[in-house]
């Protein structure tokens, strides 16, 4: 029997952290009802991941808890480790040095994720086997599509805060992705952002209805004074004192 004093000490932090806080599942699902763009705008134009990260199919969308992974460029060792430890509903956020000329994820690992109930994979590197991944139905968002092979050599960290696509993402933060992009919401702010997103959607629906009734963008967006203060000119200036903007 091994004596406890002989056990190796953990690195600080360990390579793999499994115990992370997650938002309430019902709250996550409520957030998922809104688009990434709506969420970004509703929370004060925060959380938008770099626009180069896009789904491999326009119909893909997801919402879930961030399970962060750091891989060396062109090396998917820690991604494979992460799939082992991730829980159903997690979203793998894989930082791999933004090296797009590498196929760090494909059909085989996609099936492993699907079997574990992982909600999605998001990487700043490349993926391959996109036909198979689309048929599998696993949402996959990446910086590129590349067939170039990878190795399994380098240890990295799982579930440590990281900067991904220009945004700080902490383990357990909530991420939503759709055809327009990916947005991150702080796990402790999810319920507040749900309420803000619902309010924004309702206001936009009101605007759309008013446009259908004949109201104009300048009117509804209150642009009269802004445009005049900036000195806008039109070819109507000599015949219309309101420059085609309408009276205030």
PDB file of N, CA and C in Angstrom, residues 25 125 129 161 192 207 238:
ATOM      1  N   UNK A  25     -28.533  25.502 -14.560  1.00  0.00           N
ATOM      2  CA  UNK A  25     -28.834  25.010 -15.911  1.00  0.00           C
ATOM      3  C   UNK A  25     -30.060  25.700 -16.505  1.00  0.00           C
ATOM      4  N   UNK A 125      -8.055  27.653 -33.301  1.00  0.00           N
ATOM      5  CA  UNK A 125      -7.254  26.948 -34.297  1.00  0.00           C
ATOM      6  C   UNK A 125      -8.187  26.401 -35.380  1.00  0.00           C
ATOM      7  N   UNK A 129     -12.641  17.424 -41.160  1.00  0.00           N
ATOM      8  CA  UNK A 129     -13.766  16.469 -41.212  1.00  0.00           C
ATOM      9  C   UNK A 129     -15.093  17.206 -41.034  1.00  0.00           C
ATOM     10  N   UNK A 161      -8.597  30.611 -16.067  1.00  0.00           N
ATOM     11  CA  UNK A 161      -9.048  31.745 -16.878  1.00  0.00           C
ATOM     12  C   UNK A 161      -8.106  31.971 -18.052  1.00  0.00           C
ATOM     13  N   UNK A 192     -29.367  38.400 -14.822  1.00  0.00           N
ATOM     14  CA  UNK A 192     -29.512  39.817 -15.178  1.00  0.00           C
ATOM     15  C   UNK A 192     -29.475  40.001 -16.694  1.00  0.00           C
ATOM     16  N   UNK A 207     -39.940  48.472 -32.519  1.00  0.00           N
ATOM     17  CA  UNK A 207     -39.379  49.285 -33.593  1.00  0.00           C
ATOM     18  C   UNK A 207     -39.753  48.746 -34.967  1.00  0.00           C
ATOM     19  N   UNK A 238     -31.871  74.057 -50.240  1.00  0.00           N
ATOM     20  CA  UNK A 238     -32.382  75.312 -50.794  1.00  0.00           C
ATOM     21  C   UNK A 238     -33.909  75.350 -50.889  1.00  0.00           C
TER      22      UNK A 238
END
